[in-house]
Structure formats: C-alpha cells, structure tokens
PDB file of C-alpha atoms and ligand atoms in Angstrom:
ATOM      1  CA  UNK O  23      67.731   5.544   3.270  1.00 85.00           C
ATOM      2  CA  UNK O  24      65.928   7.046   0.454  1.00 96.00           C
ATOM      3  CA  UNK O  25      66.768  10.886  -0.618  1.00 95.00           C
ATOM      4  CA  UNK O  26      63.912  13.251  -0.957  1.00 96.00           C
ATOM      5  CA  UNK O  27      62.789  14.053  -4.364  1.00 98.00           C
ATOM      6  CA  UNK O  28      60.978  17.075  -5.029  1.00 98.00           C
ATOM      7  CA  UNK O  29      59.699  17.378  -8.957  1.00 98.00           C
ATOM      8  CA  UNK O  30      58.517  20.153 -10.210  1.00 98.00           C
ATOM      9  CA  UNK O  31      55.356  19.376 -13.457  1.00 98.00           C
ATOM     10  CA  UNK O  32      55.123  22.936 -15.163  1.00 98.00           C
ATOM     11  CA  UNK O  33      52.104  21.515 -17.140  1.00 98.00           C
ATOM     12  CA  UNK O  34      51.792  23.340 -20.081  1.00 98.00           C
ATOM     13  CA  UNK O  35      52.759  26.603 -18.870  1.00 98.00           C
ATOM     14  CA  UNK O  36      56.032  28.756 -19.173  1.00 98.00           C
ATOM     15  CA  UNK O  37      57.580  30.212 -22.973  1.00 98.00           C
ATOM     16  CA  UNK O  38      61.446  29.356 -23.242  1.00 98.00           C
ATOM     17  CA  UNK O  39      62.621  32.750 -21.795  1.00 98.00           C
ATOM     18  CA  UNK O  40      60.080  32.087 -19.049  1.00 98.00           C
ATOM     19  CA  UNK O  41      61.704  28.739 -18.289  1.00 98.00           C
ATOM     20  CA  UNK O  42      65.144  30.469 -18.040  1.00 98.00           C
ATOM     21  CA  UNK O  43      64.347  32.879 -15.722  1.00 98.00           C
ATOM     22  CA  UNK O  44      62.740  30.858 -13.156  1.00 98.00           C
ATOM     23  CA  UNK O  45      65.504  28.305 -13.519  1.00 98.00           C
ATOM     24  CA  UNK O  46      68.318  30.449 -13.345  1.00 97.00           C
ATOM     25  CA  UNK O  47      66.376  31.992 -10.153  1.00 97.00           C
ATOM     26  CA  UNK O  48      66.076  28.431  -8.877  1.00 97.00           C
ATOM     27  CA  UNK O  49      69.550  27.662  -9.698  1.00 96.00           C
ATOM     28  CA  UNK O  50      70.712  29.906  -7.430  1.00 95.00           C
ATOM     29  CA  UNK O  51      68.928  29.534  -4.661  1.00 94.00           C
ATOM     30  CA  UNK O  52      69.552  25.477  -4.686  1.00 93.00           C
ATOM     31  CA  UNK O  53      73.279  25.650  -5.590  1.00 83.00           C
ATOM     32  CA  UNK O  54      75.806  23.107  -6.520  1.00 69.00           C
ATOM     33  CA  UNK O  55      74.469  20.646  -3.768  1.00 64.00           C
ATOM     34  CA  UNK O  56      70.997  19.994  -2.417  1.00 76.00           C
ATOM     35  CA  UNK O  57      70.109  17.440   0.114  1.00 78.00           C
ATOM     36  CA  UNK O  58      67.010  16.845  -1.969  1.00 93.00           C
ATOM     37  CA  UNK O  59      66.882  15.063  -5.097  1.00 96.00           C
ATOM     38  CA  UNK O  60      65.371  18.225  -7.539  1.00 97.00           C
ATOM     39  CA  UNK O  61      63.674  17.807 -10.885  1.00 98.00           C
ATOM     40  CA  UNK O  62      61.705  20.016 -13.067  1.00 98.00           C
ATOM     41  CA  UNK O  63      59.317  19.074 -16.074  1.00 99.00           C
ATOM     42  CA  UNK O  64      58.862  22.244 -18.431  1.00 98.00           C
ATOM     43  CA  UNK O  65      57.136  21.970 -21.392  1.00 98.00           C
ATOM     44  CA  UNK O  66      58.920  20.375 -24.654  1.00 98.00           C
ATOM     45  CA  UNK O  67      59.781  23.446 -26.414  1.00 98.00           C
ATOM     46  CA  UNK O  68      62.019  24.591 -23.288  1.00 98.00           C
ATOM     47  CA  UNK O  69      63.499  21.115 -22.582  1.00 98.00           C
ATOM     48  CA  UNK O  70      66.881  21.903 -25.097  1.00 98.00           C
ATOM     49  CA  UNK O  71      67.464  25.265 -23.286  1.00 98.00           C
ATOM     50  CA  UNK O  72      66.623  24.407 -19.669  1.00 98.00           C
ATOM     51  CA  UNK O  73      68.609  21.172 -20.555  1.00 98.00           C
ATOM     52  CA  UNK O  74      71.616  23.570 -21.634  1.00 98.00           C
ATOM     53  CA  UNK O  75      71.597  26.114 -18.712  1.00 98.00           C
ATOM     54  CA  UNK O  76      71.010  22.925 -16.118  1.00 97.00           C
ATOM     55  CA  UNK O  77      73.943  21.761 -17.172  1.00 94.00           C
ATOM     56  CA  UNK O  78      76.552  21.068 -14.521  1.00 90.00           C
ATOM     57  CA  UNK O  79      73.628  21.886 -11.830  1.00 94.00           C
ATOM     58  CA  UNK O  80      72.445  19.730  -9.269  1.00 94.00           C
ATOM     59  CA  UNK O  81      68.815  20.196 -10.863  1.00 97.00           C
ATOM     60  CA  UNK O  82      67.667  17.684 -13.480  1.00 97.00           C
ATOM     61  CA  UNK O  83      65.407  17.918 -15.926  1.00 98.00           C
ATOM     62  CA  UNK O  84      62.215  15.930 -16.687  1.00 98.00           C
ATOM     63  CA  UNK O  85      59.862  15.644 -19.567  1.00 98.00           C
ATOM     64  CA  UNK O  86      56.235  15.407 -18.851  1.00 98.00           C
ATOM     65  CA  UNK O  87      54.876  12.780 -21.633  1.00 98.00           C
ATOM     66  CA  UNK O  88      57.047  10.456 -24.041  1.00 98.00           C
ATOM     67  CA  UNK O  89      55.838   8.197 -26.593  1.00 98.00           C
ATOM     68  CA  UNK O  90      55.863   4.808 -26.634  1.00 98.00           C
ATOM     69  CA  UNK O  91      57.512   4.420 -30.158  1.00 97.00           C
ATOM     70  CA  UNK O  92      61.267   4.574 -30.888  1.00 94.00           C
ATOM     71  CA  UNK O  93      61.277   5.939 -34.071  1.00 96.00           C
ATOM     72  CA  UNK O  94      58.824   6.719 -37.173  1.00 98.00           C
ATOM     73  CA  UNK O  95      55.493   7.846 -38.716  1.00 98.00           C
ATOM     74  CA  UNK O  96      53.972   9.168 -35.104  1.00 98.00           C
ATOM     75  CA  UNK O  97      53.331  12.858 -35.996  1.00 98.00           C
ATOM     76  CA  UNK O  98      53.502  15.067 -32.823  1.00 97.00           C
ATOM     77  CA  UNK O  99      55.210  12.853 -30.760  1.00 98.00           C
ATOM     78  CA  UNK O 100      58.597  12.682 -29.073  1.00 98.00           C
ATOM     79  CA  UNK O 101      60.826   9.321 -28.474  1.00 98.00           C
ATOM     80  CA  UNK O 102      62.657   8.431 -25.314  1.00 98.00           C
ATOM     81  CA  UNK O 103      65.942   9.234 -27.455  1.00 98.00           C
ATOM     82  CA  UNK O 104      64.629  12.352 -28.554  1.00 98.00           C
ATOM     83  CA  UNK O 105      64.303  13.517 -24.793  1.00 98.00           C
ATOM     84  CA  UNK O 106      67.968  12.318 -23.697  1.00 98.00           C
ATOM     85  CA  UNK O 107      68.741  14.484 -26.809  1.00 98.00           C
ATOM     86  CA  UNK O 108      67.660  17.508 -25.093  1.00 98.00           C
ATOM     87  CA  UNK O 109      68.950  16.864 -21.692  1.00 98.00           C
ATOM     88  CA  UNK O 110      66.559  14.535 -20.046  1.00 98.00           C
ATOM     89  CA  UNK O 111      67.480  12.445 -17.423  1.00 98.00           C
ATOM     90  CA  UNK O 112      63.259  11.891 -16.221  1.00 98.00           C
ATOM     91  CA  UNK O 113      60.132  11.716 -17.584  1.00 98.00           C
ATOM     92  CA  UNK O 114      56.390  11.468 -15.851  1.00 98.00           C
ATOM     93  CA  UNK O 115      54.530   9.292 -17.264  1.00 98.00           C
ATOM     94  CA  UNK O 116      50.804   8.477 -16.877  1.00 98.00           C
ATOM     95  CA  UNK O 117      49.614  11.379 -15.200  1.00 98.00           C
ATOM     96  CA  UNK O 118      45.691  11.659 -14.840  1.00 98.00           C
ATOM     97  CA  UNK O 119      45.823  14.356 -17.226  1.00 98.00           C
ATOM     98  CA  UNK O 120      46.637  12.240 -19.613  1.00 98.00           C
ATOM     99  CA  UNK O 121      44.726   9.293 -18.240  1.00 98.00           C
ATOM    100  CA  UNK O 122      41.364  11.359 -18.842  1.00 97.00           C
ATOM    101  CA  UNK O 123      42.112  14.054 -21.015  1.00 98.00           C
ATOM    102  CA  UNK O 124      43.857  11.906 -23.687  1.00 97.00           C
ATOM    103  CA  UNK O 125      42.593   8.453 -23.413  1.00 97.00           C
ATOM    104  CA  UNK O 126      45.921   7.336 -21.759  1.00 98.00           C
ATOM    105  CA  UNK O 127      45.470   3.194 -20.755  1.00 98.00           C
ATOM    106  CA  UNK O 128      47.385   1.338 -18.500  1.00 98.00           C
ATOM    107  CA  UNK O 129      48.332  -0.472 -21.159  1.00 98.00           C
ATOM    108  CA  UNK O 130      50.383   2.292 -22.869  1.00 98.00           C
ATOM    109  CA  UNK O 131      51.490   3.159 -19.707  1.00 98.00           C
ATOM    110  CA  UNK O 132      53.377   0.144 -19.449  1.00 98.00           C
ATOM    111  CA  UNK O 133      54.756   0.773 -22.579  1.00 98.00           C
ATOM    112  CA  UNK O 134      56.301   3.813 -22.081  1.00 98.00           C
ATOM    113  CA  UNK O 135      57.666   2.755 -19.044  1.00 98.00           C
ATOM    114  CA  UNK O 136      59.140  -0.063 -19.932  1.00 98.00           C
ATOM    115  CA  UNK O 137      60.676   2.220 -23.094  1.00 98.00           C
ATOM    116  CA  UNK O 138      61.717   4.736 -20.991  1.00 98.00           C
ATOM    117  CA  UNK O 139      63.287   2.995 -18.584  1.00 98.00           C
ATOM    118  CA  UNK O 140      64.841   0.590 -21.151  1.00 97.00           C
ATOM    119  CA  UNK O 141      66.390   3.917 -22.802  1.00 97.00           C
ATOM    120  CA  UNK O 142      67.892   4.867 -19.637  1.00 97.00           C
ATOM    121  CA  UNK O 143      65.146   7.559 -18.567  1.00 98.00           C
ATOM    122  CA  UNK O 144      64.230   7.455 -15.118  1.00 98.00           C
ATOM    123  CA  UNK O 145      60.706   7.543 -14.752  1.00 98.00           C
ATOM    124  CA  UNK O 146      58.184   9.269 -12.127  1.00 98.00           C
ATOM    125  CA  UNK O 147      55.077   7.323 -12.794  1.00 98.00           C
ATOM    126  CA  UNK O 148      51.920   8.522 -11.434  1.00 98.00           C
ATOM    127  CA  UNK O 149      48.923   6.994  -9.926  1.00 98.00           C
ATOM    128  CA  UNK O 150      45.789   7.863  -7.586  1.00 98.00           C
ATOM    129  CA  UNK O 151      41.665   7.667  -7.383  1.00 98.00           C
ATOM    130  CA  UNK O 152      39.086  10.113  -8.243  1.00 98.00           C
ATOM    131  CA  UNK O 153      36.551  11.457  -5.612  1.00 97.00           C
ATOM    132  CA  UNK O 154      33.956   9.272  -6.511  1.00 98.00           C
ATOM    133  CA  UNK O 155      36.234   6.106  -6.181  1.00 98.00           C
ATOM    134  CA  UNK O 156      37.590   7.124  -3.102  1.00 98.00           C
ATOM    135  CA  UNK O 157      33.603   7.881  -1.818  1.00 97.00           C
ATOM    136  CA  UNK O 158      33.061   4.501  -2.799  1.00 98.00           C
ATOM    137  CA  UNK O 159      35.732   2.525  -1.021  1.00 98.00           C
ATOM    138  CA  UNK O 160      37.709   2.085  -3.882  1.00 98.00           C
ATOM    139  CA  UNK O 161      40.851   3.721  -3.630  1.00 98.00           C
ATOM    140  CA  UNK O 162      42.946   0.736  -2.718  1.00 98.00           C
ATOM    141  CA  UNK O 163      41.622  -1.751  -5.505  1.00 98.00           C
ATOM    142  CA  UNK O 164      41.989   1.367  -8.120  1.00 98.00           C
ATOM    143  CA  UNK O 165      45.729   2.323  -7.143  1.00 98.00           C
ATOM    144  CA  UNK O 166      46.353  -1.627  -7.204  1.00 98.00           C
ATOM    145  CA  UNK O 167      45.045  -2.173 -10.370  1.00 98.00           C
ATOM    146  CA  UNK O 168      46.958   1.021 -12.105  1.00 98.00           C
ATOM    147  CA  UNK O 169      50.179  -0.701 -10.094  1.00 98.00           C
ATOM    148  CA  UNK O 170      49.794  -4.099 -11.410  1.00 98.00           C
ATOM    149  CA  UNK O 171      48.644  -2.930 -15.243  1.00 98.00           C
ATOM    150  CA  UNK O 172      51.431  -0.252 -15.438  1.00 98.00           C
ATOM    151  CA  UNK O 173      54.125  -2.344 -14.594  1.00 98.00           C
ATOM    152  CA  UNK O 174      52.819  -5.539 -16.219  1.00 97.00           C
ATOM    153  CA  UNK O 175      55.686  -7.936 -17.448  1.00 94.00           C
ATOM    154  CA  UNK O 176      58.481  -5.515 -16.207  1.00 96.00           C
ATOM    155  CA  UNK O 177      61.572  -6.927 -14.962  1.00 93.00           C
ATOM    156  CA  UNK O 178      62.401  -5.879 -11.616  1.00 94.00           C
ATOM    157  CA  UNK O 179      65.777  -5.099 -12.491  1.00 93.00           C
ATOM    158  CA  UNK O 180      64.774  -3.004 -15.312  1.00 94.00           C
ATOM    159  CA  UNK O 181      62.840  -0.921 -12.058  1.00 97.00           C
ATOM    160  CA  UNK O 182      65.522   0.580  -9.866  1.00 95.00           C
ATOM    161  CA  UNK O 183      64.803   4.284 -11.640  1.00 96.00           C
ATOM    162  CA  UNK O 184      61.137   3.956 -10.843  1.00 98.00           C
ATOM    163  CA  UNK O 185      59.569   6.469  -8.882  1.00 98.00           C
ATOM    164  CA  UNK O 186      56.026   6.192  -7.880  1.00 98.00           C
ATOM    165  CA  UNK O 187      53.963   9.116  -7.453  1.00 98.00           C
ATOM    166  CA  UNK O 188      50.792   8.826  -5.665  1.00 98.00           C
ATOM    167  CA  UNK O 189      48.030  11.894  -6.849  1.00 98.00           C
ATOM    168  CA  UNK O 190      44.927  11.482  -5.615  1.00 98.00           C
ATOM    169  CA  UNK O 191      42.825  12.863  -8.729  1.00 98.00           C
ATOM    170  CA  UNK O 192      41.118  15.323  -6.618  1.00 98.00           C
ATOM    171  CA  UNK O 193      43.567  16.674  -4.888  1.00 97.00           C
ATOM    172  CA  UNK O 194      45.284  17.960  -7.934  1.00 97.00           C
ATOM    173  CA  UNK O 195      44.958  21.730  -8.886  1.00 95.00           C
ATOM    174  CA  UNK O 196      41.710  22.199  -6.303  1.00 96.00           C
ATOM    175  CA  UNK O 197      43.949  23.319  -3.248  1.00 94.00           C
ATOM    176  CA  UNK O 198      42.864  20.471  -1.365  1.00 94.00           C
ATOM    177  CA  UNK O 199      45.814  18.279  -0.464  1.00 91.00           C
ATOM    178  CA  UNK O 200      45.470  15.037   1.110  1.00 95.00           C
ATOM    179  CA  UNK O 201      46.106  14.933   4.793  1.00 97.00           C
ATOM    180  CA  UNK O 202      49.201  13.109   5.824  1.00 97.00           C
ATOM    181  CA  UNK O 203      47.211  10.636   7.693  1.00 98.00           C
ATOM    182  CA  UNK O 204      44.969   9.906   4.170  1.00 98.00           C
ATOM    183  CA  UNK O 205      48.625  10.033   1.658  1.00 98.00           C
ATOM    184  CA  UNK O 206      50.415   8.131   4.806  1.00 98.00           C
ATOM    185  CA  UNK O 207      47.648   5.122   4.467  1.00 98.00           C
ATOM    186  CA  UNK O 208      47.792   4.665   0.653  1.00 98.00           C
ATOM    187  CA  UNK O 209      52.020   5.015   0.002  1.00 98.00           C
ATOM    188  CA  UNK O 210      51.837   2.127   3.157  1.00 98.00           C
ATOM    189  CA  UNK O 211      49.945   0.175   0.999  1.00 98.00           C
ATOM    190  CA  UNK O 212      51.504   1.108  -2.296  1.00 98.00           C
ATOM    191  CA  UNK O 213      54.805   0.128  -0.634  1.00 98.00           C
ATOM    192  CA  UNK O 214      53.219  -3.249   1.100  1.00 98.00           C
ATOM    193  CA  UNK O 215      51.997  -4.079  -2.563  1.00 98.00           C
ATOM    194  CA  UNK O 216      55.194  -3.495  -4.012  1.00 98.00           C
ATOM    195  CA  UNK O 217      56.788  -6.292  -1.451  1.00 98.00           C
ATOM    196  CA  UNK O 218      54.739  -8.692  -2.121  1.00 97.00           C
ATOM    197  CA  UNK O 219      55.477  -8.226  -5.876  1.00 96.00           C
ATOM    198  CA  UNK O 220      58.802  -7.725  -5.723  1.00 97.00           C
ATOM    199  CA  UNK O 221      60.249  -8.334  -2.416  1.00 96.00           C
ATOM    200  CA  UNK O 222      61.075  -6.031   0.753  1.00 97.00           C
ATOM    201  CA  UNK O 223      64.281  -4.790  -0.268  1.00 96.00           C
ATOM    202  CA  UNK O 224      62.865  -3.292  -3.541  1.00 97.00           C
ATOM    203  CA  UNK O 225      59.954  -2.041  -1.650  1.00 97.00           C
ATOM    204  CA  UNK O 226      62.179  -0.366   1.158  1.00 98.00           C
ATOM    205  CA  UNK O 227      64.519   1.202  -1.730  1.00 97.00           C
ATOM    206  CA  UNK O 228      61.717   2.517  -4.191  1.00 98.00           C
ATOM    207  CA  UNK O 229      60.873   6.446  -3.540  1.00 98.00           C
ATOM    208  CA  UNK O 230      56.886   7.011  -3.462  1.00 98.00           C
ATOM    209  CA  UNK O 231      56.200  10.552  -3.601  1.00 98.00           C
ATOM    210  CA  UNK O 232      53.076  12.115  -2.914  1.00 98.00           C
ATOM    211  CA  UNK O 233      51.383  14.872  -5.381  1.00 98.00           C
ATOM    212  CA  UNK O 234      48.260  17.467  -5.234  1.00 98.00           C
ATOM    213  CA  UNK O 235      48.383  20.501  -4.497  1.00 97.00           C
ATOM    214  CA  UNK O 236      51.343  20.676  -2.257  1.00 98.00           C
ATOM    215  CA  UNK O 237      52.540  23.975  -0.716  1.00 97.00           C
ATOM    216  CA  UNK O 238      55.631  24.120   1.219  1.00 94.00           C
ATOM    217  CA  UNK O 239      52.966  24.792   4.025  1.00 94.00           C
ATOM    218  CA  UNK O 240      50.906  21.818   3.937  1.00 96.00           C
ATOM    219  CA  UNK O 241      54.465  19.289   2.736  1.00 96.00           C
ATOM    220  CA  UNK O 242      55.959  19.693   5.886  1.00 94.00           C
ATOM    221  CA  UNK O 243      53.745  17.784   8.075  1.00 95.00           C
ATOM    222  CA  UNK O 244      53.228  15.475   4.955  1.00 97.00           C
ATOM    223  CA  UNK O 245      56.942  14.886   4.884  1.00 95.00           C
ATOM    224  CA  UNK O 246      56.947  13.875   8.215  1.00 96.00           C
ATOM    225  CA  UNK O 247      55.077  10.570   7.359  1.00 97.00           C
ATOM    226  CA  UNK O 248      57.551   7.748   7.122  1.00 97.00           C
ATOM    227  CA  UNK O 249      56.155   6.426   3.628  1.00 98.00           C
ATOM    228  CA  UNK O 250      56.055   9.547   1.808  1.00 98.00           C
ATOM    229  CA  UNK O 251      59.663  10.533  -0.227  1.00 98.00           C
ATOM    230  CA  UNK O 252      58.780  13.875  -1.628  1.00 98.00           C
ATOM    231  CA  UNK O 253      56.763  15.344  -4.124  1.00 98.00           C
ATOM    232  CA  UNK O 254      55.295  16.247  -7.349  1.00 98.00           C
ATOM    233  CA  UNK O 255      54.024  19.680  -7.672  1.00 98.00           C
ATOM    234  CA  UNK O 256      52.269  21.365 -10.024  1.00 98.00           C
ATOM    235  CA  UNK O 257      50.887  25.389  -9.782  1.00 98.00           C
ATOM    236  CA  UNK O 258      53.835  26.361  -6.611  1.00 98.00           C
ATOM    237  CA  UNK O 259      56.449  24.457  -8.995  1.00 98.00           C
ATOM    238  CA  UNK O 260      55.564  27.507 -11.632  1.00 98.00           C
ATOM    239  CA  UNK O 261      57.659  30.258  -8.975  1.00 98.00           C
ATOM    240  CA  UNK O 262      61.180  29.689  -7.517  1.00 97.00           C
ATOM    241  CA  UNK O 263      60.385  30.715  -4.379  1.00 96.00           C
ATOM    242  CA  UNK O 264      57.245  28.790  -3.621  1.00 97.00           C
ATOM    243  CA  UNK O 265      59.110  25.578  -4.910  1.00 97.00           C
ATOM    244  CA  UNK O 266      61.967  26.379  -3.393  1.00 96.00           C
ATOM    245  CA  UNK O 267      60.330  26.768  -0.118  1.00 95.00           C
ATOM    246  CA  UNK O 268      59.230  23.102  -0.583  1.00 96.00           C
ATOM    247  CA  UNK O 269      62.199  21.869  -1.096  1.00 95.00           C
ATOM    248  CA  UNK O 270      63.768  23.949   2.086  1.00 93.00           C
ATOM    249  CA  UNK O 271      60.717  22.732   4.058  1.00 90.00           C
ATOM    250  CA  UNK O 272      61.978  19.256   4.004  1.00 82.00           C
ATOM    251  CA  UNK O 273      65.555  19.722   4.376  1.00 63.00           C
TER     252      UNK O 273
HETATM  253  P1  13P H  30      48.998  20.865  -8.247  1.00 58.18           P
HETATM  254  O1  13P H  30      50.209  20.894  -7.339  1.00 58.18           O
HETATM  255  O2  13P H  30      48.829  22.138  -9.032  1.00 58.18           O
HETATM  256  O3  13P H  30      47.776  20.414  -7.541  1.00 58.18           O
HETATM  257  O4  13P H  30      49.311  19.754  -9.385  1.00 58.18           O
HETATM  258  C1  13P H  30      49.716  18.496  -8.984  1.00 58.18           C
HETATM  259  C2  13P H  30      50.143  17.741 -10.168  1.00 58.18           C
HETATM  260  O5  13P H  30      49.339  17.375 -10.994  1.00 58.18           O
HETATM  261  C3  13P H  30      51.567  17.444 -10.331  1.00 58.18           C
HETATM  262  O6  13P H  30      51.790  16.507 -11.321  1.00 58.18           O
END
C-alpha cells in the first residue's frame, strides 16, 4: 500500500515571515497526524526557520534544488549536508524549470540524485514532455529516456526514498492539468518501466505522483486513478487552505 504524498514547490516565492505564517496556518489545520504523507519546498532562505517551527510536526520539509558537490569552491550553491543542516528531510530535483531555464542535464540529474540520496535525502525527482513532444507522439520515449538517464548506474537499493513525479511541461503553471485518463496512461507506463528495470516489487512500492496545476478540484478525480500517489503542486501550495484542501480531498 503506498501512502499519499502531497508536496508542496513554493518556487521562488514567500519571505521568511511569509513562510511562517502559512506554515503555522498549515500546521494547524494538518495536526500531529495526517493520513497523507505532507511536504513543503520553500525557498532556501526560509528552509532553517520552517525547518525549526516544523519541528515535531507531521509536515516535512523539502528543498527545491541541491548541488551535486559535497563541499568546496561552488559559489551560490548548497550541498546535500548543508540542507539536512537546516532541517531537510527532501529535496526535488530536476524540475523542468531547471531543465530549461538553467541548462539542467540528465546527467547532473543523476548526480544529485545519487548524492542526495546517498546523504540520506529523500528525493522527489521530476519528469514529463513538452506540448510539442507530446503533439508529436513522443511522450513515452521522452519520459523513458529522462527515467533511464536520471537514474543511470544507481543501485536499486540506494532507491527506496525515490519518488517520481510525473509533470507534463505544459501542464505546469497554465491551469491546464492533465486529465486522469492522460496522467493515468503515463504513471502506468512509468511504473511498467520501472519493473522491467528493477523488478515488480520495487515498481509496486515506488510512489509516482502526478504534478501541474493541481487544484484540490481537479486532484480528486486524478487521485482516483490507481497509478497516481499524490502530488506536486505549485501556485495552490502558496495558501494553506487551497493546499490543504488537496490534501483533505484525498483523504
Ligand atoms: P503549478 O501547480 O503551479 O502548475 O506548478 C506545478 C509545479 O511545477 C510543481 O513542481
């Protein structure tokens, strides 16, 4: 049986006495136990404060980028340590953000997976086709390809605290979700791909979550699907009601 998870990707959005009012809000309204699995990824100048007032709540706390470097002479960036430093128990890594805004490969992907995870970080790694390669028949051979490169040379045991999160590009931030029927189709074969990789009993245990501009309207018929675990949300993760609503609507 796997447990909901319903993540929350602020983006680059909220000050630090933003983030602690919506999470104290949220907080309360989720209490000490919640049948879903909850997450939230503010931005890294809130991490050390959210970390502190999450604290002995049953929300945990994600970062939304990591590098792929321990330690050293990387200026800007933020280590795997560094993270668990301030709390972290998650990060998401290789959104499409920073797939096409910063140049983000597959290949450093799979680094910072492997780093994170290695570190003890669980990791909610994203994945999903444009418009265009959907349009062109593509979207199975894309979301394959991101699978295989991402998790290249990864032990399998080394993947029991990997999420996947499926996000087709253009569903994100345009208010047009997939339906369940089109997310249902590709976490089937995001799941069948994972069994042949790594066998059925990884495949039945791994959460694949879906992501794009999910509303705790449109997530309850998505949650009905039997492949889909939860989700990643962006803009209704940025109020506690509207994300809290998501997480009720599933629970
Ligand atoms: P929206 O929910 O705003 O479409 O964002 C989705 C997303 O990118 C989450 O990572």
């Amino acid at each position: 049986m796997r447990k909901i998870l319903i993540a929350g990707n602020w983006k680059m959005h909220k000050s630090i006495p933003e983030t602690l009012e919506l999470l104290s809000l949220l907080a309360g309204k989720v209490g000490a136990a919640s049948p879903a699995e909850v997450v939230v990824a503010p931005p890294f100048t809130a991490l050390s404060a959210a970390g502190k007032l999450l604290s002995g709540t049953s929300i945990l706390l994600a970062a939304q980028n990591m590098s792929q470097n321990p330690e050293g002479a990387f200026t800007g960036e933020i280590s795997a340590a560094m993270l668990m430093d301030a709390g972290c128990q998650w990060v998401i890594l290789g959104h499409s953000e920073r797939r096409s805004l910063y140049d983000e490969t597959n290949g450093v992907i799979c680094q910072k997976i492997k780093v994170a995870l290695e570190n003890g970080l669980k990791v909610i790694f994203c994945l999903g086709e444009t418009a265009s390669q959907r349009a062109g028949g593509k979207t199975q051979d894309v979301v394959r390809g991101q699978m295989e490169l991402g998790l290249r040379n990864l032990d399998v045991g080394l993947l029991a605290s990997l999420v996947i999160a499926y996000e087709p590009v253009w569903a994100i931030g345009t208010g047009k979700n997939a339906t369940p029927h089109q997310a249902q189709e590709v976490h089937r074969f995001i799941r069948s791909e994972l069994e042949k990789k790594y066998g059925s009993e990884f495949a039945e245990s791994t959460r694949i979550i879906y992501g794009g501009s999910v509303t705790s309207e449109n997530f309850q018929n998505l949650s009905l699907e039997p492949d889909i675990d939860g989700a990643l949300v962006g803009g209704a993760s940025l109020d506690a009601d509207s994300f809290y609503d998501i997480i009720t609507s599933v629970t």
